[in-house]
Amino acid sequence: MQLQGKVAILTGAGSGIGETAAKLFADQGAHVVIVDWNETQAVRVADEINRKQPPNGRALAVKTDVSSEQQVKRLVQQTITAFGSIDILVNNAAVVLPKELEDISEDEWNRTVDVNLKSVFLMIKHCIPELRKHRGTIVNLASLNGLMGQRQNPVYSATKGAVIAMTKALALDYAQDGVRVNCLCPAGVSTPLLEEWISRQPDPAETVQALKDMHPLGRSATPEEVAKAVLYLASDASAFITGVALPVDGGASLGY
Ligand code: ADP
């Protein structure tokens, strides 16, 4: 029970990495707030967690568009009303925009940057007063795309590179408060986001093989493997680690 008595907010927890991390956190005793703009998915995940008995943590689903400051403020208030504090923030909600730059409209750019980057700013801005009180932790989901280039994914890559840079800057700002800020850089992870990206590629079968080839360990990660790394950075197991961008990539960033 690594997170007994902790309260964690996880964005984009209605599916994929966020869902898996939320379930793992609750297994470890944390009360979890399942944040997603897809209410059906958020409620499903919360219900699945709440079917388990204590000492498993409790879950609350809160429908939120994390790119809206008004909705983020309301989410933070609802969390404090329900669970009394915030100890852990996991910024995971994201969208992809797998297109070449000339084909991207101004609206698509704005939407992607708002969901992937502005949301991290808004969530931290409104959670930091509570996180300071409890010497809490922040884990941002960046991506290998923030460390290395990927063809036909320039805006997603730009937002993830910015999340890495902001993680390091904020780790410096909040170290004096005992608040640690870290991020993870997964490569291929078998989630709906990856499946959607694969299906939009010109040759999906070839893309699946390329994904296998790019990981020296020979496969994409499972959401559980990434969720365990989120737990590590969120828990006291990583008490002296702040400002890192941890690859969880089966060796994909090592070279070729
Ligand atoms: P991954 O698990 O790799 O992060 P998913 O697509 O499975 O990829 O999960 C991303 C989650 O983020 C989805 O459940 C999606 O509904 C959610 N999401 C995307 N944009 C927003 C947003 N603006 N506000 C809240 N949740 C969002």
XYZ file of C-alpha atoms and ligand atoms in Angstrom:
283
model
C 0.000 0.000 0.000
C 2.396 2.645 -1.276
C -0.251 5.399 -1.505
C -2.362 4.724 1.612
C -4.254 7.892 2.624
C -3.180 9.887 -0.459
C -5.537 11.712 -2.822
C -4.629 11.655 -6.518
C -6.103 13.498 -9.509
C -5.456 11.747 -12.834
C -6.446 13.455 -16.084
C -7.417 11.425 -19.135
C -8.141 8.526 -16.764
C -11.130 7.304 -18.793
C -8.886 5.026 -20.873
C -5.382 3.802 -21.600
C -2.456 4.809 -19.377
C -4.592 7.097 -17.188
C -7.185 4.405 -16.478
C -4.531 1.809 -15.688
C -2.618 4.193 -13.424
C -5.821 5.191 -11.584
C -6.649 1.534 -10.886
C -3.096 0.841 -9.724
C -3.154 3.916 -7.454
C -6.470 2.785 -5.901
C -5.032 -0.721 -5.400
C -2.235 1.012 -3.499
C -4.762 2.728 -1.210
C -5.116 6.169 -2.855
C -8.445 7.900 -3.342
C -8.527 8.791 -7.031
C -10.306 11.433 -9.083
C -10.996 10.115 -12.570
C -10.901 13.117 -14.870
C -11.950 12.839 -18.499
C -14.068 14.808 -20.928
C -15.650 11.481 -21.857
C -18.051 11.147 -18.918
C -19.208 7.622 -19.784
C -15.648 6.339 -19.668
C -14.789 8.239 -16.477
C -17.871 6.853 -14.693
C -17.097 3.321 -15.893
C -13.548 3.474 -14.497
C -14.735 4.951 -11.170
C -17.455 2.287 -10.847
C -14.936 -0.499 -11.470
C -12.680 0.887 -8.730
C -15.557 1.433 -6.275
C -16.674 -2.191 -6.651
C -13.520 -3.211 -4.755
C -13.518 -3.179 -0.951
C -11.323 -0.958 1.268
C -8.384 -0.717 1.859
C -8.643 -0.183 -1.909
C -9.090 3.586 -2.373
C -12.380 5.218 -3.460
C -12.909 6.852 -6.865
C -14.809 9.929 -8.019
C -15.494 10.601 -11.723
C -15.480 14.262 -12.746
C -16.285 15.179 -16.337
C -13.816 17.926 -17.227
C -12.271 19.492 -20.294
C -8.795 20.064 -18.857
C -8.126 22.843 -21.374
C -10.823 25.036 -19.745
C -9.710 27.064 -16.719
C -13.274 27.344 -15.431
C -13.727 23.562 -15.549
C -10.315 22.910 -13.971
C -11.183 25.251 -11.062
C -14.453 23.395 -10.525
C -12.636 20.031 -10.636
C -10.188 21.124 -7.931
C -13.040 22.338 -5.705
C -14.968 19.079 -6.187
C -11.852 17.062 -5.300
C -11.286 18.969 -2.052
C -14.978 18.690 -1.146
C -14.959 14.923 -1.751
C -11.568 13.896 -0.359
C -10.215 16.900 1.605
C -6.832 17.347 -0.081
C -4.671 16.771 -3.157
C -1.362 14.892 -2.784
C -0.689 13.681 -6.329
C -1.434 15.181 -9.744
C -0.984 13.083 -12.889
C -1.325 15.104 -16.106
C -2.074 12.481 -18.742
C -4.917 13.764 -20.973
C -3.732 14.250 -24.536
C -4.758 14.142 -28.170
C -2.719 13.329 -31.278
C -2.609 15.193 -34.587
C -0.777 12.912 -37.022
C -0.508 15.192 -40.036
C 2.146 17.039 -41.973
C 2.547 20.655 -40.959
C 1.087 22.194 -44.144
C -2.142 20.221 -43.645
C -2.728 21.486 -40.108
C -5.268 24.289 -39.602
C -4.896 27.039 -37.033
C -7.856 25.584 -35.108
C -6.246 22.114 -34.995
C -2.975 23.625 -33.751
C -4.805 25.595 -31.038
C -6.874 22.625 -29.907
C -3.886 20.259 -29.690
C -1.701 22.757 -27.842
C -4.575 23.588 -25.470
C -5.300 19.950 -24.578
C -1.693 18.720 -24.382
C 0.079 21.768 -22.937
C -2.259 24.457 -21.620
C -4.014 21.788 -19.556
C -0.751 21.012 -17.726
C -0.359 24.716 -16.903
C -3.978 25.005 -15.721
C -3.975 21.816 -13.644
C -0.722 22.723 -11.880
C -1.791 26.344 -11.372
C -4.952 25.295 -9.548
C -3.590 22.228 -7.705
C -0.305 23.714 -6.462
C -1.737 25.415 -3.342
C -2.971 22.008 -2.079
C 0.138 20.135 -3.295
C 2.341 22.597 -1.351
C 0.419 21.944 1.859
C 1.051 18.198 1.563
C 4.526 18.199 -0.070
C 2.857 16.451 -2.987
C 4.085 15.185 -6.332
C 3.320 15.955 -9.965
C 3.812 13.419 -12.772
C 3.392 14.665 -16.326
C 2.971 12.229 -19.201
C 5.310 13.503 -21.894
C 6.446 11.174 -24.682
C 9.512 9.913 -26.487
C 8.274 12.385 -29.142
C 9.413 15.159 -26.820
C 12.986 13.825 -26.833
C 13.272 12.603 -30.431
C 11.571 13.477 -33.692
C 8.833 11.437 -35.302
C 7.633 11.833 -38.862
C 4.234 13.442 -39.465
C 3.533 14.294 -35.853
C 4.996 17.789 -35.432
C 2.425 19.407 -33.138
C 2.163 16.460 -30.726
C 5.988 16.398 -30.582
C 6.127 20.144 -29.931
C 3.650 19.902 -27.057
C 5.485 16.961 -25.460
C 8.862 18.718 -25.776
C 7.280 21.707 -24.036
C 5.919 19.476 -21.253
C 9.461 18.175 -20.641
C 10.893 21.712 -20.520
C 8.116 22.908 -18.201
C 8.633 19.885 -15.926
C 12.282 20.854 -15.399
C 11.482 24.541 -14.853
C 8.730 23.775 -12.335
C 10.878 21.179 -10.528
C 13.256 24.060 -9.758
C 10.453 26.422 -8.693
C 8.695 23.969 -6.374
C 11.691 22.100 -4.890
C 11.761 24.611 -2.028
C 8.190 23.584 -1.173
C 9.053 19.874 -1.192
C 6.870 19.351 -4.284
C 8.539 17.062 -6.839
C 7.764 17.433 -10.563
C 8.762 14.668 -12.985
C 7.684 13.393 -16.362
C 7.624 10.116 -18.238
C 8.542 9.601 -21.872
C 6.826 6.465 -23.138
C 7.418 5.270 -26.701
C 4.802 2.965 -28.215
C 2.144 1.997 -25.673
C -0.744 -0.271 -26.633
C -3.601 2.181 -25.900
C -6.567 3.574 -27.860
C -4.483 6.685 -28.657
C -1.819 4.540 -30.353
C -4.427 2.394 -32.128
C -6.050 5.553 -33.511
C -2.690 6.836 -34.727
C -1.847 3.479 -36.366
C -5.220 3.341 -38.139
C -4.559 6.765 -39.700
C -1.195 5.714 -41.160
C -0.979 4.986 -44.918
C -0.048 1.306 -44.241
C -1.195 0.265 -40.736
C 0.387 -3.242 -40.929
C 3.753 -1.766 -41.842
C 3.431 0.707 -38.957
C 2.775 -2.115 -36.480
C 5.973 -3.874 -37.652
C 7.942 -0.605 -37.503
C 6.777 -0.126 -33.907
C 8.119 -3.570 -33.005
C 11.413 -2.844 -34.752
C 11.930 0.521 -33.040
C 11.948 -0.990 -29.535
C 15.131 -2.986 -28.737
C 12.981 -5.008 -26.309
C 10.948 -6.041 -29.386
C 7.468 -4.754 -28.593
C 5.397 -1.774 -27.457
C 4.837 -1.222 -23.741
C 1.696 -2.349 -21.987
C -0.293 0.361 -20.146
C 0.555 -1.519 -16.902
C 4.277 -1.071 -17.494
C 3.853 2.676 -17.928
C 1.440 2.884 -14.966
C 4.060 1.263 -12.707
C 6.529 3.996 -13.694
C 3.847 6.631 -12.921
C 3.390 5.016 -9.486
C 7.142 5.070 -8.924
C 7.429 8.806 -9.669
C 4.257 9.595 -7.666
C 5.287 7.643 -4.565
C 7.971 7.981 -1.900
C 9.958 5.286 -3.752
C 11.318 8.200 -5.836
C 11.633 10.649 -2.886
C 14.955 12.171 -4.054
C 14.086 12.422 -7.758
C 12.770 15.637 -9.280
C 12.869 17.228 -12.741
C 13.583 14.031 -14.674
C 12.189 12.983 -18.053
C 12.224 9.211 -17.612
C 12.089 7.173 -20.828
C 9.789 4.136 -20.527
C 10.573 2.958 -23.998
C 12.088 -0.533 -24.141
C 15.366 1.094 -25.195
C 13.871 2.989 -28.158
C 15.814 6.170 -27.335
C 19.193 4.391 -27.263
C 19.918 4.512 -30.997
C 19.507 2.213 -33.972
P -3.054 7.338 -23.559
O -3.513 6.321 -22.609
O -1.883 6.902 -24.390
O -2.797 8.668 -22.873
P -5.815 7.486 -24.547
O -6.366 8.077 -25.799
O -6.189 6.097 -24.200
O -4.213 7.601 -24.634
O -6.177 8.410 -23.313
C -6.266 9.792 -23.388
C -7.481 10.192 -22.580
O -7.499 11.613 -22.448
C -8.811 9.784 -23.227
O -9.616 9.088 -22.283
C -9.444 11.115 -23.622
O -10.865 11.120 -23.542
C -8.835 12.045 -22.592
N -8.834 13.452 -23.019
C -8.401 13.940 -24.197
N -8.569 15.271 -24.225
C -9.121 15.641 -23.037
C -9.526 16.890 -22.467
N -9.407 18.040 -23.126
N -10.030 16.886 -21.215
C -10.146 15.726 -20.534
N -9.788 14.530 -21.020
C -9.275 14.476 -22.264
